[in-house]
Tab-separated table of C-alpha atoms in Angstrom:
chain	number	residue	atom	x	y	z
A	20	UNK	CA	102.441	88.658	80.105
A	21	UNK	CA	103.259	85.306	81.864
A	22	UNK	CA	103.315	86.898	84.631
A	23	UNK	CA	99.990	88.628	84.520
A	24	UNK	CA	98.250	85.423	83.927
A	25	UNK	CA	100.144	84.139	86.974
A	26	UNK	CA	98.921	86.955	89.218
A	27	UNK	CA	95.033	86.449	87.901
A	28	UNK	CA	95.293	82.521	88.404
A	29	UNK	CA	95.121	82.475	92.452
A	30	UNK	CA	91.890	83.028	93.904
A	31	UNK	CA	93.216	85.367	96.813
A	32	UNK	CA	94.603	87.563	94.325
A	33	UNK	CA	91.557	88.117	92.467
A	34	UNK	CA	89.737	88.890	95.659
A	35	UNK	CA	92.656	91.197	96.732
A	36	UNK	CA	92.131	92.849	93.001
A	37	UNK	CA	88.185	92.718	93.835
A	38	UNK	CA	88.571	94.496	96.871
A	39	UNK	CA	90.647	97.645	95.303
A	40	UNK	CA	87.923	97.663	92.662
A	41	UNK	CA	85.199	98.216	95.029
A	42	UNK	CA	87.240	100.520	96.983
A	43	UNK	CA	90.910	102.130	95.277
A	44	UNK	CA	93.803	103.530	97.072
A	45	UNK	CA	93.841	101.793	100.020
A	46	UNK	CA	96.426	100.615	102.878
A	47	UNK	CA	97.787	97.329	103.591
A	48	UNK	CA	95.846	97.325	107.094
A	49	UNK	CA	92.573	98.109	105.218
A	50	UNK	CA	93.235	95.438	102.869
A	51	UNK	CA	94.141	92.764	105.587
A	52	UNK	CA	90.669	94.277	107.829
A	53	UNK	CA	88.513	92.952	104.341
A	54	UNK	CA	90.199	90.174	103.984
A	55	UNK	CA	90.237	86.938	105.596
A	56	UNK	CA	94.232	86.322	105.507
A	57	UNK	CA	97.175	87.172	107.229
A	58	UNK	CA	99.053	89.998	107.318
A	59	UNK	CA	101.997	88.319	105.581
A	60	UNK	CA	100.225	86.462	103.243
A	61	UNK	CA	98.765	89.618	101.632
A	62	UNK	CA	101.868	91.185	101.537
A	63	UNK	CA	102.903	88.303	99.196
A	64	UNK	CA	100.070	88.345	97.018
A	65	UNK	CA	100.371	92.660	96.588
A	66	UNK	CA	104.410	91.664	95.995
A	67	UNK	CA	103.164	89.418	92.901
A	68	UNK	CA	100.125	91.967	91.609
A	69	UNK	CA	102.627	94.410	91.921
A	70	UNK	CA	105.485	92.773	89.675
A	71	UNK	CA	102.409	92.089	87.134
A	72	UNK	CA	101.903	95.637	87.059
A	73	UNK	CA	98.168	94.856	88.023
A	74	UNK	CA	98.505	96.830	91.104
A	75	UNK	CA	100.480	100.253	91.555
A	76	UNK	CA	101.526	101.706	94.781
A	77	UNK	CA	101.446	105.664	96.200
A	78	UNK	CA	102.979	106.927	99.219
A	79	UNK	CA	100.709	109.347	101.151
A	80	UNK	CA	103.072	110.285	104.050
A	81	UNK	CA	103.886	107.252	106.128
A	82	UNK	CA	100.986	105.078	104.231
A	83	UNK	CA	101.571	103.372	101.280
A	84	UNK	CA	98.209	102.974	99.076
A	85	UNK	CA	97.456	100.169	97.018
A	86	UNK	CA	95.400	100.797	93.213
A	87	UNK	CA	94.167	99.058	90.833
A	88	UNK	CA	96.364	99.385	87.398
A	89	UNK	CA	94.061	98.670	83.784
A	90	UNK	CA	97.624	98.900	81.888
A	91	UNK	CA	98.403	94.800	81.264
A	92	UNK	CA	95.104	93.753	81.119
A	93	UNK	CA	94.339	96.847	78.136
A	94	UNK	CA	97.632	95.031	76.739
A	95	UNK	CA	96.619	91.723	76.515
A	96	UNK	CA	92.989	93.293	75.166
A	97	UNK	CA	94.602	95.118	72.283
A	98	UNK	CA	97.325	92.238	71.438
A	99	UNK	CA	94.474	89.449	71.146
A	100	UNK	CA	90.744	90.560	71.437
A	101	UNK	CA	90.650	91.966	67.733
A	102	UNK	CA	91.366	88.596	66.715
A	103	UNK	CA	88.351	86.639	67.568
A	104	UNK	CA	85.047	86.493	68.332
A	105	UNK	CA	83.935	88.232	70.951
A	106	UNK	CA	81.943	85.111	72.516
A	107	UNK	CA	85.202	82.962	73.086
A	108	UNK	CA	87.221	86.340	75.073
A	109	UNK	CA	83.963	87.527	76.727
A	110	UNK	CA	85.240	87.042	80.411
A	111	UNK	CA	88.761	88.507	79.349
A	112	UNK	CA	87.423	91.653	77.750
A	113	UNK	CA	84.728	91.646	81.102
A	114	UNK	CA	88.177	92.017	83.196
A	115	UNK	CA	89.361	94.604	80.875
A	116	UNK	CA	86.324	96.412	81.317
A	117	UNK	CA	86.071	96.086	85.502
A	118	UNK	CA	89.999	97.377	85.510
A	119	UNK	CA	89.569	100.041	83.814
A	120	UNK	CA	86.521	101.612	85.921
A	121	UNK	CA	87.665	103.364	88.202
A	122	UNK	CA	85.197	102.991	91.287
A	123	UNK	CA	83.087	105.884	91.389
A	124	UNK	CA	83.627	106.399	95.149
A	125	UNK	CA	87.393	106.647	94.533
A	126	UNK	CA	88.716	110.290	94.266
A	127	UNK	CA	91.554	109.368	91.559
A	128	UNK	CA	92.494	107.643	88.779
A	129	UNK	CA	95.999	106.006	88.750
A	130	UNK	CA	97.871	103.948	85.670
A	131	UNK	CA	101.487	102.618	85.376
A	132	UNK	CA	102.670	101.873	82.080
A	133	UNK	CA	106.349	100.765	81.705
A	134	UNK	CA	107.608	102.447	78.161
A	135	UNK	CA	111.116	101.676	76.364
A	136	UNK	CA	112.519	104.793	76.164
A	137	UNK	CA	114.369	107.481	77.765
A	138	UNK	CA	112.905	110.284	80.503
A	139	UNK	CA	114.116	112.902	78.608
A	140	UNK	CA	112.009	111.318	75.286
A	141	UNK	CA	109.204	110.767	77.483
A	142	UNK	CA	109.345	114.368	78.802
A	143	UNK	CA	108.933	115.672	74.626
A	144	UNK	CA	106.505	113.912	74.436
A	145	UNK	CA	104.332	115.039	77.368
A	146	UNK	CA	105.672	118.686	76.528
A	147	UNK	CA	106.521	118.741	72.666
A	148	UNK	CA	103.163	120.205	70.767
A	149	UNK	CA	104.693	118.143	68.122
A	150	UNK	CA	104.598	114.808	69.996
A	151	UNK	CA	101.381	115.272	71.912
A	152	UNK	CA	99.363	116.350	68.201
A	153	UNK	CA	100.715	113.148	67.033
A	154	UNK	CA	98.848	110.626	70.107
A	155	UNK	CA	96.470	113.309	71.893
A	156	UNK	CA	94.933	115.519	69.374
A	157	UNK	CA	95.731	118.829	70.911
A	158	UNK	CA	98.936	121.182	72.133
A	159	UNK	CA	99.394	123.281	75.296
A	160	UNK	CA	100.651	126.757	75.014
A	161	UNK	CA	102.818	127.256	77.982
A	162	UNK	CA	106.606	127.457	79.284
A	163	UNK	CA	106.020	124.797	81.309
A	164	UNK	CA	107.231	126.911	84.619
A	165	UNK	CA	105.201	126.181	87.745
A	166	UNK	CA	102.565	128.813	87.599
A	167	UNK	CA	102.839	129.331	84.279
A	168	UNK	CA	99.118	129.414	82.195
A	169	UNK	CA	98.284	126.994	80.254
A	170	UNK	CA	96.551	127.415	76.700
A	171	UNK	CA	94.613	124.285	75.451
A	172	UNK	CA	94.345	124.024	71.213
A	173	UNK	CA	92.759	121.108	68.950
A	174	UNK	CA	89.488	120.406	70.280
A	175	UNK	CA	87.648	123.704	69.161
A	176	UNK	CA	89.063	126.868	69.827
A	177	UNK	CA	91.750	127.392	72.128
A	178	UNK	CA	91.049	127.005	75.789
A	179	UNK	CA	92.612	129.436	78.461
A	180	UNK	CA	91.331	130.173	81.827
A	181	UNK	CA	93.455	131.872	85.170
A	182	UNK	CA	93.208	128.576	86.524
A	183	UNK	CA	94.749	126.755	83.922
A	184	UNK	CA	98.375	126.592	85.062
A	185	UNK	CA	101.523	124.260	85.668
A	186	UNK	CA	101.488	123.263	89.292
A	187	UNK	CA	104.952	121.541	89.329
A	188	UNK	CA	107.845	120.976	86.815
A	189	UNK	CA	110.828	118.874	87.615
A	190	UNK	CA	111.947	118.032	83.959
A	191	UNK	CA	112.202	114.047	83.089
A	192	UNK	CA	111.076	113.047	86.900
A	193	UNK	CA	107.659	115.011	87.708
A	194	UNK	CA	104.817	117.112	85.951
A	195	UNK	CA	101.595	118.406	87.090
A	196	UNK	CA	98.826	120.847	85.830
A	197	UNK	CA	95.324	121.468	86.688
A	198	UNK	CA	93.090	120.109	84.311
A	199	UNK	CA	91.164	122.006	81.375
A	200	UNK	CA	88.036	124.142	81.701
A	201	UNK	CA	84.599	122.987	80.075
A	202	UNK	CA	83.525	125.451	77.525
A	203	UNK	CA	80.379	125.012	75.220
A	204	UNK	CA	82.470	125.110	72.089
A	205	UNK	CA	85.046	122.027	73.467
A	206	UNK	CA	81.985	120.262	74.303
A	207	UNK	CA	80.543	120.538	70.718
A	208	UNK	CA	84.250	119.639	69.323
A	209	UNK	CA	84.371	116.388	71.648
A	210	UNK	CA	80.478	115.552	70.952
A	211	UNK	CA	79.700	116.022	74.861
A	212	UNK	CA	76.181	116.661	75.022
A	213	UNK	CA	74.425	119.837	77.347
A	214	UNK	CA	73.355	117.004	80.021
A	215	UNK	CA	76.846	116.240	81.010
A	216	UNK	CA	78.324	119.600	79.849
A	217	UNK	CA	76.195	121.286	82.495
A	218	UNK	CA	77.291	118.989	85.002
A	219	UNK	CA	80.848	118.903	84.729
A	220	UNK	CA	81.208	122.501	84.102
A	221	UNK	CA	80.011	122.168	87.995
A	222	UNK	CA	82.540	120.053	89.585
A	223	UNK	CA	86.065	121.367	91.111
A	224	UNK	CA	89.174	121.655	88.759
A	225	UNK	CA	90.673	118.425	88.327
A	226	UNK	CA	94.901	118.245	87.821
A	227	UNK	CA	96.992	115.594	86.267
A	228	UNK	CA	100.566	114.329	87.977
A	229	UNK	CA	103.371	112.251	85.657
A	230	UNK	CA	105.617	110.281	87.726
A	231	UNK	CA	108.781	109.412	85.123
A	232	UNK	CA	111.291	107.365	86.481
A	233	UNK	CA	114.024	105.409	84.615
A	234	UNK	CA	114.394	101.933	85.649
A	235	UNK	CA	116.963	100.532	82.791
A	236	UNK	CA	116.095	100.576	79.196
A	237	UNK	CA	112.703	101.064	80.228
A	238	UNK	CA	111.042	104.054	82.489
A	239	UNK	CA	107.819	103.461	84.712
A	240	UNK	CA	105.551	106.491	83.911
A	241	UNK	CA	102.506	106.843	86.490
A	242	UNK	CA	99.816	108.681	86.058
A	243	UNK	CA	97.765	110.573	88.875
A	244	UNK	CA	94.499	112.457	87.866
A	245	UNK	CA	93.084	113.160	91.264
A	246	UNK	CA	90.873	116.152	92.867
A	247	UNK	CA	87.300	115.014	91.814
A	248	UNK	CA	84.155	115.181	93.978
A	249	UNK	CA	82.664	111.816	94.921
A	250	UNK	CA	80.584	110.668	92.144
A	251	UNK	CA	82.416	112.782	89.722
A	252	UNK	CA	81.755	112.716	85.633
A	253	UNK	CA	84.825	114.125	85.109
A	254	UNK	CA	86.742	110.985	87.170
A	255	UNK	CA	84.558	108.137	85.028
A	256	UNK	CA	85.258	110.332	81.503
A	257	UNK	CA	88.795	110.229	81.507
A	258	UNK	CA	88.983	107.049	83.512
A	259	UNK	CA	87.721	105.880	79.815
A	260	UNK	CA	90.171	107.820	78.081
A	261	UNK	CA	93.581	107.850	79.931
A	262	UNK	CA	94.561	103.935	78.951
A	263	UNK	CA	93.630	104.084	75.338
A	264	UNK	CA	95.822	107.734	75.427
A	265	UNK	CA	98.838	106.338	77.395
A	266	UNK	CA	98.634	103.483	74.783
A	267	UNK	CA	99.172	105.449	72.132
A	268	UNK	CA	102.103	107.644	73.627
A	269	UNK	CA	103.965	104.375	74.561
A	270	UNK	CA	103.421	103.069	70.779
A	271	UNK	CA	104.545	106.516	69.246
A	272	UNK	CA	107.913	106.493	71.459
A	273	UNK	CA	108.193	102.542	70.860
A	274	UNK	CA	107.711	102.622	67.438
A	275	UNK	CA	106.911	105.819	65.681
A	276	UNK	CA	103.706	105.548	65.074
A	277	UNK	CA	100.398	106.566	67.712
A	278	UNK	CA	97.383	104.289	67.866
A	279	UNK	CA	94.435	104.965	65.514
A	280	UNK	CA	92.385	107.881	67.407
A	281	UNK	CA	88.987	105.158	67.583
């Protein structure tokens, strides 16, 4: 964590982190055009955010994006903010809170978490109805071949639709699927009211994308949920959801045990 607080002590870097809030994913040209520094020195800065995990990178052919990453800050939140009064970690947990929205002009949510583990244990428990019960609530019916359907169980009856499938499947380096379909009765399992049923049910099929790769003892696991409309409800739902769910997968495989489902 030392070298979180490191990252969020300079001034430049905060602004650098302010700009990717107001606008994720972008380029190191579009970051220098906002900013009044040099080319160089904000290549420094993104080198530091980057090693504090507060900023993740994406190719996109040639371009290399820059986001915003919620994952250390959600760390330090869980580690200390329990602990004390809200008053004295007010700005702390108001950080917390700006990190993890993901702008709603953005078109995807991305999250790097670095677990201790192995990619093949990471893959189980993506995969493994018996991990993803355990942390997520809910199993997917499938043989996890690219095209494959996918059946959705736990949160009200099961959920299967022809455009439910597995988009890609490279076991312990990459997995993709499109996302799940709204139905009336998982909106009454996950207390979603007919307000914001009616207008997600509306928006384009969403899909998830796990990078795994193994750096050491650890592997770096990043998360892509990407293919909303501008403005989406979907993309500020599971912006919400996705760090206190990573969270808990990284505990289970850490430790055992998942995070209490709050």
């Amino acid at each position: 964590m030392d070298e979180v607080f490191k990252a969020l002590a300079d001034a430049s870097r905060r602004r650098l982190l302010d700009s990717l809030n107001e606008r994720n994913g972008q380029s190191l040209r579009e970051l220098c055009a906002g900013l009044d520094m040099t080319r160089q020195s904000v290549s420094k800065h993104l080198a530091l955010l980057e090693a504090a995990n507060l900023v993740t990178t994406r190719w996109r052919g040639r371009e290399k994006l820059h986001h915003l990453n919620a994952e250390p800050v959600n760390a330090i939140a869980e580690r200390w903010i329990s602990r004390y009064d809200h008053e004295r970690v007010h700005a702390l947990a108001d950080l917390k809170k700006a990190l993890e929205q993901t702008p709603m002009d953005a078109n995807a949510f991305v999250y790097t978490t670095y677990i201790r583990t192995t990619p093949e244990q990471l893959w189980q428990g993506l995969t493994n109805p018996e991990f993803t019960r355990r942390y997520w609530g809910l199993s997917f019916d499938t043989d996890w071949q690219p095209g494959s359907p996918m059946v959705w169980e736990g949160q009200g009856p099961a959920s299967a639709d022809p455009e439910q499938v597995v988009l890609e499947s490279d076991p312990y380096r990459r997995l993709s699927y499109t996302w799940h379909t709204f139905t009336p009765e998982w909106a009454e399992a996950a207390g979603v009211g007919d307000d914001v049923l009616a207008r997600i049910a509306d928006e384009s099929r969403s899909k998830v994308t796990f990078e795994i790769e193994r750096l050491g003892e650890m592997v770096k696991l990043t998360v892509v949920h990407d293919g909303f409309e501008p403005g989406s409800t979907v993309l500020e739902m599971v912006g919400g959801g996705w760090p206190h769910l990573l969270s808990s997968l990284k505990t289970l495989l850490e430790t055992g045990h998942a995070l209490p489902d709050d």
